[in-house]
PDB file of C-alpha atoms in Angstrom:
ATOM      1  CA  MET A   1     200.560  99.645  78.284  1.00  0.00           C
ATOM      2  CA  THR A   2     204.280  98.906  78.993  1.00  0.00           C
ATOM      3  CA  GLN A   3     205.829 101.223  76.597  1.00  0.00           C
ATOM      4  CA  ASN A   4     205.269 104.888  76.780  1.00  0.00           C
ATOM      5  CA  ILE A   5     203.007 106.825  74.427  1.00  0.00           C
ATOM      6  CA  GLN A   6     205.638 108.680  72.728  1.00  0.00           C
ATOM      7  CA  GLN A   7     207.131 105.340  71.581  1.00  0.00           C
ATOM      8  CA  HIS A   8     203.872 103.575  70.822  1.00  0.00           C
ATOM      9  CA  VAL A   9     202.710 106.335  68.614  1.00  0.00           C
ATOM     10  CA  GLU A  10     206.146 106.497  66.755  1.00  0.00           C
ATOM     11  CA  ASN A  11     205.918 102.727  66.117  1.00  0.00           C
ATOM     12  CA  HIS A  12     202.390 103.245  64.809  1.00  0.00           C
ATOM     13  CA  PHE A  13     203.506 105.827  62.272  1.00  0.00           C
ATOM     14  CA  LEU A  14     206.777 104.886  61.331  1.00  0.00           C
ATOM     15  CA  SER A  15     207.126 101.024  61.639  1.00  0.00           C
ATOM     16  CA  PRO A  16     204.666 100.062  58.749  1.00  0.00           C
ATOM     17  CA  GLY A  17     207.042 101.928  56.090  1.00  0.00           C
ATOM     18  CA  SER A  18     210.242 101.098  57.954  1.00  0.00           C
ATOM     19  CA  ILE A  19     210.996 104.773  58.528  1.00  0.00           C
ATOM     20  CA  GLY A  20     213.577 105.821  61.037  1.00  0.00           C
ATOM     21  CA  LEU A  21     214.066 109.003  62.751  1.00  0.00           C
ATOM     22  CA  ASN A  22     217.133 109.682  60.556  1.00  0.00           C
ATOM     23  CA  ASP A  23     214.932 109.536  57.660  1.00  0.00           C
ATOM     24  CA  LEU A  24     212.738 112.105  59.078  1.00  0.00           C
ATOM     25  CA  GLN A  25     215.529 114.552  59.923  1.00  0.00           C
ATOM     26  CA  GLY A  26     216.599 114.055  56.317  1.00  0.00           C
ATOM     27  CA  VAL A  27     213.126 115.139  55.192  1.00  0.00           C
ATOM     28  CA  MET A  28     213.315 118.214  57.283  1.00  0.00           C
ATOM     29  CA  ASP A  29     216.859 118.942  56.060  1.00  0.00           C
ATOM     30  CA  SER A  30     215.639 118.880  52.407  1.00  0.00           C
ATOM     31  CA  ILE A  31     212.799 121.538  53.198  1.00  0.00           C
ATOM     32  CA  LEU A  32     214.844 123.740  55.174  1.00  0.00           C
ATOM     33  CA  SER A  33     217.732 123.847  52.454  1.00  0.00           C
ATOM     34  CA  LYS A  34     215.008 125.648  50.068  1.00  0.00           C
ATOM     35  CA  SER A  35     215.277 129.109  51.550  1.00  0.00           C
ATOM     36  CA  VAL A  36     212.360 127.978  54.228  1.00  0.00           C
ATOM     37  CA  ASP A  37     212.367 129.557  57.560  1.00  0.00           C
ATOM     38  CA  ALA A  38     210.786 126.931  59.639  1.00  0.00           C
ATOM     39  CA  ALA A  39     209.024 123.667  58.826  1.00  0.00           C
ATOM     40  CA  ASP A  40     206.964 120.857  60.543  1.00  0.00           C
ATOM     41  CA  LEU A  41     205.593 117.246  59.967  1.00  0.00           C
ATOM     42  CA  PHE A  42     202.397 116.557  61.427  1.00  0.00           C
ATOM     43  CA  PHE A  43     201.227 112.695  61.386  1.00  0.00           C
ATOM     44  CA  GLN A  44     197.585 111.778  62.365  1.00  0.00           C
ATOM     45  CA  SER A  45     195.551 108.700  62.201  1.00  0.00           C
ATOM     46  CA  HIS A  46     191.806 108.712  63.247  1.00  0.00           C
ATOM     47  CA  ARG A  47     189.467 105.684  63.603  1.00  0.00           C
ATOM     48  CA  HIS A  48     185.685 106.130  64.356  1.00  0.00           C
ATOM     49  CA  GLU A  49     182.755 103.953  64.938  1.00  0.00           C
ATOM     50  CA  SER A  50     179.072 104.473  65.850  1.00  0.00           C
ATOM     51  CA  TRP A  51     176.138 102.256  66.613  1.00  0.00           C
ATOM     52  CA  SER A  52     172.698 103.209  66.932  1.00  0.00           C
ATOM     53  CA  LEU A  53     169.402 101.630  68.173  1.00  0.00           C
ATOM     54  CA  GLU A  54     165.810 102.485  67.265  1.00  0.00           C
ATOM     55  CA  ASP A  55     162.678 100.446  68.266  1.00  0.00           C
ATOM     56  CA  GLY A  56     164.707  97.844  70.046  1.00  0.00           C
ATOM     57  CA  ILE A  57     166.823  97.041  66.876  1.00  0.00           C
ATOM     58  CA  VAL A  58     170.303  98.101  66.286  1.00  0.00           C
ATOM     59  CA  ARG A  59     169.554  99.486  62.884  1.00  0.00           C
ATOM     60  CA  ASP A  60     172.884 101.259  61.768  1.00  0.00           C
ATOM     61  CA  GLY A  61     176.635 100.886  62.306  1.00  0.00           C
ATOM     62  CA  SER A  62     179.432 102.649  60.632  1.00  0.00           C
ATOM     63  CA  TYR A  63     183.271 102.718  60.663  1.00  0.00           C
ATOM     64  CA  ASN A  64     185.850 104.842  59.099  1.00  0.00           C
ATOM     65  CA  ALA A  65     189.666 105.385  59.423  1.00  0.00           C
ATOM     66  CA  ASP A  66     191.872 108.076  58.161  1.00  0.00           C
ATOM     67  CA  SER A  67     195.556 108.538  58.172  1.00  0.00           C
ATOM     68  CA  GLY A  68     198.250 110.733  56.686  1.00  0.00           C
ATOM     69  CA  VAL A  69     200.900 113.243  57.160  1.00  0.00           C
ATOM     70  CA  GLY A  70     201.070 117.032  56.683  1.00  0.00           C
ATOM     71  CA  ILE A  71     204.036 118.784  55.708  1.00  0.00           C
ATOM     72  CA  ARG A  72     204.192 122.759  56.458  1.00  0.00           C
ATOM     73  CA  ALA A  73     207.089 124.997  55.314  1.00  0.00           C
ATOM     74  CA  MET A  74     207.081 128.638  56.237  1.00  0.00           C
ATOM     75  CA  ALA A  75     209.152 131.416  54.575  1.00  0.00           C
ATOM     76  CA  GLY A  76     208.404 135.064  55.788  1.00  0.00           C
ATOM     77  CA  GLU A  77     204.642 135.426  55.529  1.00  0.00           C
ATOM     78  CA  LYS A  78     204.278 132.668  53.038  1.00  0.00           C
ATOM     79  CA  THR A  79     203.352 129.188  53.922  1.00  0.00           C
ATOM     80  CA  GLY A  80     203.255 125.927  51.942  1.00  0.00           C
ATOM     81  CA  PHE A  81     201.423 122.788  52.780  1.00  0.00           C
ATOM     82  CA  ALA A  82     201.282 119.441  51.373  1.00  0.00           C
ATOM     83  CA  TYR A  83     199.987 116.080  52.568  1.00  0.00           C
ATOM     84  CA  SER A  84     199.995 112.513  51.709  1.00  0.00           C
ATOM     85  CA  GLU A  85     197.766 109.620  52.798  1.00  0.00           C
ATOM     86  CA  ASP A  86     200.581 107.204  52.453  1.00  0.00           C
ATOM     87  CA  ILE A  87     203.310 107.370  55.314  1.00  0.00           C
ATOM     88  CA  LEU A  88     206.159 106.096  53.232  1.00  0.00           C
ATOM     89  CA  LEU A  89     209.459 107.543  52.730  1.00  0.00           C
ATOM     90  CA  PRO A  90     209.039 108.456  48.926  1.00  0.00           C
ATOM     91  CA  ALA A  91     205.763 110.139  49.580  1.00  0.00           C
ATOM     92  CA  LEU A  92     207.340 112.060  52.373  1.00  0.00           C
ATOM     93  CA  LYS A  93     210.026 113.379  50.235  1.00  0.00           C
ATOM     94  CA  GLN A  94     207.583 114.265  47.274  1.00  0.00           C
ATOM     95  CA  SER A  95     205.419 116.224  49.883  1.00  0.00           C
ATOM     96  CA  ALA A  96     208.380 117.929  51.261  1.00  0.00           C
ATOM     97  CA  LEU A  97     209.596 119.041  47.873  1.00  0.00           C
ATOM     98  CA  ALA A  98     205.947 120.473  47.051  1.00  0.00           C
ATOM     99  CA  ALA A  99     205.626 122.246  50.422  1.00  0.00           C
ATOM    100  CA  GLY A 100     209.116 123.801  50.106  1.00  0.00           C
ATOM    101  CA  SER A 101     208.640 124.914  46.613  1.00  0.00           C
ATOM    102  CA  ILE A 102     205.598 126.826  47.698  1.00  0.00           C
ATOM    103  CA  ALA A 103     207.251 128.922  50.449  1.00  0.00           C
ATOM    104  CA  SER A 104     210.972 129.025  49.166  1.00  0.00           C
ATOM    105  CA  LYS A 105     211.191 133.008  49.712  1.00  0.00           C
ATOM    106  CA  GLY A 106     212.862 133.045  53.165  1.00  0.00           C
ATOM    107  CA  LYS A 107     216.198 132.360  54.643  1.00  0.00           C
ATOM    108  CA  SER A 108     217.511 128.795  54.900  1.00  0.00           C
ATOM    109  CA  GLY A 109     216.535 127.570  58.070  1.00  0.00           C
ATOM    110  CA  ILE A 110     218.484 125.361  60.414  1.00  0.00           C
ATOM    111  CA  LEU A 111     217.234 122.021  62.202  1.00  0.00           C
ATOM    112  CA  SER A 112     217.699 122.079  65.765  1.00  0.00           C
ATOM    113  CA  PRO A 113     218.486 118.904  67.587  1.00  0.00           C
ATOM    114  CA  ILE A 114     215.548 116.759  67.743  1.00  0.00           C
ATOM    115  CA  LYS A 115     214.645 115.851  71.426  1.00  0.00           C
ATOM    116  CA  SER A 116     211.720 113.690  72.389  1.00  0.00           C
ATOM    117  CA  ARG A 117     209.765 115.149  75.238  1.00  0.00           C
ATOM    118  CA  GLN A 118     207.956 113.012  77.623  1.00  0.00           C
ATOM    119  CA  VAL A 119     204.957 114.722  79.084  1.00  0.00           C
ATOM    120  CA  LYS A 120     202.363 113.561  81.424  1.00  0.00           C
ATOM    121  CA  PRO A 121     199.649 111.998  79.510  1.00  0.00           C
ATOM    122  CA  LEU A 122     196.364 113.578  79.851  1.00  0.00           C
ATOM    123  CA  TYR A 123     194.318 110.354  78.957  1.00  0.00           C
ATOM    124  CA  GLN A 124     194.768 106.493  79.284  1.00  0.00           C
ATOM    125  CA  ASP A 125     195.957 104.756  76.196  1.00  0.00           C
ATOM    126  CA  ILE A 126     192.639 102.841  75.732  1.00  0.00           C
ATOM    127  CA  ASP A 127     191.527 102.102  72.157  1.00  0.00           C
ATOM    128  CA  PRO A 128     187.785 102.182  72.598  1.00  0.00           C
ATOM    129  CA  LEU A 129     187.175 100.358  69.120  1.00  0.00           C
ATOM    130  CA  SER A 130     189.122  97.437  70.059  1.00  0.00           C
ATOM    131  CA  SER A 131     188.961  97.242  73.827  1.00  0.00           C
ATOM    132  CA  ILE A 132     185.717  95.413  73.996  1.00  0.00           C
ATOM    133  CA  PRO A 133     183.835  93.175  71.381  1.00  0.00           C
ATOM    134  CA  ASN A 134     180.882  94.465  69.383  1.00  0.00           C
ATOM    135  CA  LYS A 135     178.711  92.039  71.201  1.00  0.00           C
ATOM    136  CA  ALA A 136     179.116  94.110  74.177  1.00  0.00           C
ATOM    137  CA  LYS A 137     178.171  97.332  72.304  1.00  0.00           C
ATOM    138  CA  ILE A 138     174.972  95.945  71.079  1.00  0.00           C
ATOM    139  CA  THR A 139     174.136  94.531  74.452  1.00  0.00           C
ATOM    140  CA  LEU A 140     174.352  97.787  75.972  1.00  0.00           C
ATOM    141  CA  LEU A 141     172.110  99.236  73.610  1.00  0.00           C
ATOM    142  CA  GLU A 142     169.468  96.662  73.877  1.00  0.00           C
ATOM    143  CA  GLN A 143     169.575  97.180  77.635  1.00  0.00           C
ATOM    144  CA  ILE A 144     169.060 100.897  77.409  1.00  0.00           C
ATOM    145  CA  ASP A 145     165.914 100.213  75.180  1.00  0.00           C
ATOM    146  CA  LYS A 146     164.364  97.714  77.758  1.00  0.00           C
ATOM    147  CA  TYR A 147     165.214  99.740  80.775  1.00  0.00           C
ATOM    148  CA  ALA A 148     163.890 103.032  79.594  1.00  0.00           C
ATOM    149  CA  ARG A 149     160.730 101.339  78.511  1.00  0.00           C
ATOM    150  CA  LYS A 150     160.250  99.649  81.899  1.00  0.00           C
ATOM    151  CA  LEU A 151     160.541 103.255  83.706  1.00  0.00           C
ATOM    152  CA  ASP A 152     157.277 104.403  82.446  1.00  0.00           C
ATOM    153  CA  SER A 153     154.403 102.858  80.262  1.00  0.00           C
ATOM    154  CA  LYS A 154     154.297 106.175  78.510  1.00  0.00           C
ATOM    155  CA  ILE A 155     157.501 105.826  76.948  1.00  0.00           C
ATOM    156  CA  ILE A 156     156.646 104.350  73.281  1.00  0.00           C
ATOM    157  CA  GLN A 157     159.959 104.967  71.652  1.00  0.00           C
ATOM    158  CA  VAL A 158     163.388 104.706  72.557  1.00  0.00           C
ATOM    159  CA  SER A 159     166.636 105.723  70.492  1.00  0.00           C
ATOM    160  CA  ALA A 160     170.017 105.151  71.619  1.00  0.00           C
ATOM    161  CA  SER A 161     173.552 105.537  70.321  1.00  0.00           C
ATOM    162  CA  LEU A 162     177.044 104.711  71.194  1.00  0.00           C
ATOM    163  CA  SER A 163     180.188 106.231  69.408  1.00  0.00           C
ATOM    164  CA  GLY A 164     184.064 106.002  69.861  1.00  0.00           C
ATOM    165  CA  SER A 165     187.133 107.300  68.226  1.00  0.00           C
ATOM    166  CA  TYR A 166     190.855 106.718  68.642  1.00  0.00           C
ATOM    167  CA  GLU A 167     193.285 109.477  67.458  1.00  0.00           C
ATOM    168  CA  GLN A 168     196.862 109.265  67.406  1.00  0.00           C
ATOM    169  CA  MET A 169     199.184 112.161  66.230  1.00  0.00           C
ATOM    170  CA  MET A 170     202.896 113.021  66.074  1.00  0.00           C
ATOM    171  CA  VAL A 171     204.710 116.380  65.346  1.00  0.00           C
ATOM    172  CA  MET A 172     208.598 116.970  64.319  1.00  0.00           C
ATOM    173  CA  ALA A 173     209.343 120.617  64.054  1.00  0.00           C
ATOM    174  CA  SER A 174     212.569 122.278  62.849  1.00  0.00           C
ATOM    175  CA  ASP A 175     212.908 123.881  66.431  1.00  0.00           C
ATOM    176  CA  GLY A 176     213.555 120.399  67.849  1.00  0.00           C
ATOM    177  CA  THR A 177     210.234 119.604  68.903  1.00  0.00           C
ATOM    178  CA  PHE A 178     209.178 115.912  68.638  1.00  0.00           C
ATOM    179  CA  MET A 179     206.129 115.044  70.410  1.00  0.00           C
ATOM    180  CA  ALA A 180     203.090 112.575  70.268  1.00  0.00           C
ATOM    181  CA  ASP A 181     199.894 112.143  71.649  1.00  0.00           C
ATOM    182  CA  ILE A 182     196.818 109.889  72.052  1.00  0.00           C
ATOM    183  CA  ARG A 183     193.165 110.783  72.152  1.00  0.00           C
ATOM    184  CA  PRO A 184     190.339 108.333  72.837  1.00  0.00           C
ATOM    185  CA  LEU A 185     186.839 109.554  72.991  1.00  0.00           C
ATOM    186  CA  VAL A 186     183.232 108.031  73.699  1.00  0.00           C
ATOM    187  CA  ARG A 187     179.769 109.179  73.911  1.00  0.00           C
ATOM    188  CA  CYS A 188     176.466 107.564  74.771  1.00  0.00           C
ATOM    189  CA  SER A 189     173.257 109.523  73.877  1.00  0.00           C
ATOM    190  CA  ILE A 190     169.649 108.558  74.725  1.00  0.00           C
ATOM    191  CA  SER A 191     166.425 110.073  73.288  1.00  0.00           C
ATOM    192  CA  VAL A 192     163.002 109.054  74.282  1.00  0.00           C
ATOM    193  CA  ILE A 193     159.352 109.855  73.285  1.00  0.00           C
ATOM    194  CA  ALA A 194     156.533 109.791  75.625  1.00  0.00           C
ATOM    195  CA  GLU A 195     152.811 109.968  74.625  1.00  0.00           C
ATOM    196  CA  GLN A 196     149.881 110.688  76.649  1.00  0.00           C
ATOM    197  CA  GLY A 197     146.568 110.783  74.787  1.00  0.00           C
ATOM    198  CA  GLU A 198     147.222 112.818  71.605  1.00  0.00           C
ATOM    199  CA  ARG A 199     150.200 114.472  72.965  1.00  0.00           C
ATOM    200  CA  ARG A 200     153.900 113.508  72.347  1.00  0.00           C
ATOM    201  CA  GLU A 201     157.152 114.961  73.919  1.00  0.00           C
ATOM    202  CA  ARG A 202     160.719 114.068  73.896  1.00  0.00           C
ATOM    203  CA  GLY A 203     163.350 113.781  76.354  1.00  0.00           C
ATOM    204  CA  SER A 204     167.009 113.263  75.799  1.00  0.00           C
ATOM    205  CA  ALA A 205     170.278 112.881  77.763  1.00  0.00           C
ATOM    206  CA  GLY A 206     173.971 111.854  76.845  1.00  0.00           C
ATOM    207  CA  SER A 207     177.552 111.914  78.251  1.00  0.00           C
ATOM    208  CA  GLY A 208     181.042 111.489  76.951  1.00  0.00           C
ATOM    209  CA  GLY A 209     184.552 111.808  77.762  1.00  0.00           C
ATOM    210  CA  ARG A 210     188.148 110.746  76.741  1.00  0.00           C
ATOM    211  CA  GLU A 211     188.071 107.215  77.865  1.00  0.00           C
ATOM    212  CA  GLY A 212     186.981 103.587  76.840  1.00  0.00           C
ATOM    213  CA  TYR A 213     183.787 102.240  76.706  1.00  0.00           C
ATOM    214  CA  GLN A 214     184.416 100.794  80.271  1.00  0.00           C
ATOM    215  CA  ARG A 215     182.657 103.969  81.406  1.00  0.00           C
ATOM    216  CA  TYR A 216     179.201 102.590  80.212  1.00  0.00           C
ATOM    217  CA  ILE A 217     179.702  98.831  80.282  1.00  0.00           C
ATOM    218  CA  ASN A 218     180.273  96.668  83.310  1.00  0.00           C
ATOM    219  CA  PHE A 219     181.727  93.246  83.033  1.00  0.00           C
ATOM    220  CA  THR A 220     180.876  90.230  85.011  1.00  0.00           C
ATOM    221  CA  ASP A 221     182.529  86.931  85.506  1.00  0.00           C
ATOM    222  CA  GLU A 222     183.266  84.946  82.378  1.00  0.00           C
ATOM    223  CA  GLY A 223     180.796  82.098  83.510  1.00  0.00           C
ATOM    224  CA  SER A 224     177.837  84.562  83.675  1.00  0.00           C
ATOM    225  CA  GLU A 225     175.182  84.673  80.993  1.00  0.00           C
ATOM    226  CA  ASN A 226     174.982  88.535  81.535  1.00  0.00           C
ATOM    227  CA  LYS A 227     178.512  89.155  80.586  1.00  0.00           C
ATOM    228  CA  TYR A 228     177.979  92.646  79.819  1.00  0.00           C
ATOM    229  CA  SER A 229     175.512  95.213  81.728  1.00  0.00           C
ATOM    230  CA  ALA A 230     174.802  98.886  81.602  1.00  0.00           C
ATOM    231  CA  SER A 231     176.873 100.944  84.157  1.00  0.00           C
ATOM    232  CA  ASP A 232     175.128 103.156  86.738  1.00  0.00           C
ATOM    233  CA  GLU A 233     175.902 106.167  84.667  1.00  0.00           C
ATOM    234  CA  VAL A 234     174.114 104.867  81.548  1.00  0.00           C
ATOM    235  CA  LEU A 235     171.006 104.002  83.782  1.00  0.00           C
ATOM    236  CA  GLU A 236     171.076 107.558  85.131  1.00  0.00           C
ATOM    237  CA  LEU A 237     171.188 108.979  81.676  1.00  0.00           C
ATOM    238  CA  ALA A 238     168.057 106.853  80.632  1.00  0.00           C
ATOM    239  CA  ARG A 239     166.109 108.073  83.795  1.00  0.00           C
ATOM    240  CA  ASP A 240     167.138 111.542  83.045  1.00  0.00           C
ATOM    241  CA  ALA A 241     165.888 111.256  79.459  1.00  0.00           C
ATOM    242  CA  VAL A 242     162.563 109.597  80.636  1.00  0.00           C
ATOM    243  CA  GLU A 243     161.932 112.284  83.292  1.00  0.00           C
ATOM    244  CA  GLN A 244     162.458 115.007  80.925  1.00  0.00           C
ATOM    245  CA  ALA A 245     160.031 113.625  78.480  1.00  0.00           C
ATOM    246  CA  LEU A 246     157.279 112.930  81.403  1.00  0.00           C
ATOM    247  CA  VAL A 247     157.755 116.531  82.495  1.00  0.00           C
ATOM    248  CA  ASN A 248     157.279 118.015  78.991  1.00  0.00           C
ATOM    249  CA  LEU A 249     154.033 116.005  78.938  1.00  0.00           C
ATOM    250  CA  GLU A 250     152.812 118.308  81.724  1.00  0.00           C
ATOM    251  CA  ALA A 251     154.522 121.528  80.397  1.00  0.00           C
ATOM    252  CA  ILE A 252     152.197 124.452  79.545  1.00  0.00           C
ATOM    253  CA  ASP A 253     152.974 127.285  77.077  1.00  0.00           C
ATOM    254  CA  ALA A 254     154.904 130.333  78.482  1.00  0.00           C
ATOM    255  CA  PRO A 255     152.579 133.578  78.531  1.00  0.00           C
ATOM    256  CA  ALA A 256     153.094 135.498  75.376  1.00  0.00           C
ATOM    257  CA  GLY A 257     151.645 138.733  73.874  1.00  0.00           C
ATOM    258  CA  ASN A 258     151.746 142.219  74.988  1.00  0.00           C
ATOM    259  CA  MET A 259     152.888 142.419  78.703  1.00  0.00           C
ATOM    260  CA  PRO A 260     153.905 145.425  80.892  1.00  0.00           C
ATOM    261  CA  VAL A 261     157.560 145.876  81.247  1.00  0.00           C
ATOM    262  CA  VAL A 262     158.861 147.846  84.500  1.00  0.00           C
ATOM    263  CA  LEU A 263     162.404 149.419  84.185  1.00  0.00           C
ATOM    264  CA  GLY A 264     164.259 150.722  87.162  1.00  0.00           C
ATOM    265  CA  PRO A 265     167.177 153.072  87.100  1.00  0.00           C
ATOM    266  CA  GLY A 266     170.619 151.794  86.064  1.00  0.00           C
ATOM    267  CA  TRP A 267     171.219 148.813  83.728  1.00  0.00           C
ATOM    268  CA  PRO A 268     167.681 148.767  82.488  1.00  0.00           C
ATOM    269  CA  GLY A 269     167.957 152.164  80.980  1.00  0.00           C
ATOM    270  CA  VAL A 270     171.191 151.046  79.134  1.00  0.00           C
ATOM    271  CA  LEU A 271     169.279 148.058  77.700  1.00  0.00           C
ATOM    272  CA  LEU A 272     166.293 150.239  76.457  1.00  0.00           C
ATOM    273  CA  HIS A 273     168.894 152.681  74.980  1.00  0.00           C
ATOM    274  CA  GLU A 274     170.746 149.699  73.267  1.00  0.00           C
ATOM    275  CA  ALA A 275     167.415 148.274  71.940  1.00  0.00           C
ATOM    276  CA  ILE A 276     165.669 151.353  70.583  1.00  0.00           C
ATOM    277  CA  GLY A 277     167.960 154.438  71.274  1.00  0.00           C
ATOM    278  CA  HIS A 278     170.331 153.874  68.564  1.00  0.00           C
ATOM    279  CA  GLY A 279     167.531 153.623  65.752  1.00  0.00           C
ATOM    280  CA  LEU A 280     165.707 156.626  67.381  1.00  0.00           C
ATOM    281  CA  GLU A 281     169.041 158.671  66.997  1.00  0.00           C
ATOM    282  CA  GLY A 282     169.012 157.653  63.392  1.00  0.00           C
TER     283      GLY A 282
END
């Protein structure tokens, strides 16, 4: 992305409502004029999707999106909070009035000069939800199902899920803080059931991180029929899940019942005391 994260997030929240930085400073001033010690504005938007496959079929897909702004006003030990799902100047002013009225028992605060701080981004600005087409996500889940079943004939059921989210946030505070951040997140989970005779056992594996779906999906040339393929990490997850299920098929119950316990000097005595000593003392 050519523009920095601060500018990108700022445009995301403010441009649709034609809100400028001067407008935000005006909102902060209106809060601080009501005998409020300190205040802050917190903008947040969150989009999330999930895809799940079972028995070779993608049976479920979901998507949700939320956004809004929260306004906090602090006066002494009191805190007023208000929020709005509409990021528009009239809504900001109304929320500021509500938050300031709740906590109007302190001294009139002073708005420090707003300074935008550029910090080193911890994550790449990748929106997992829009970075690749939905076809690639469905193809990945189908490939997981086929690969896991090929690993061993005992695998009778495969469930796989893929989820991603993209979160943006921005904070402006009366102490002059003005910062923004983005948080992408993806996760892939695989669960299998192995059957041998009348016994069935489950194995599972998964991974995730703050990056894009490119972690799980390889891209080939446009002319290739298999444009999307599972990454080595996904194949390893499938192998781990299958191996776990197969090991569980051979597992035996741990010994149980009355068994002798041998305690040596030192900490074992402390453990014994904590386990039953206090009860006996009572």
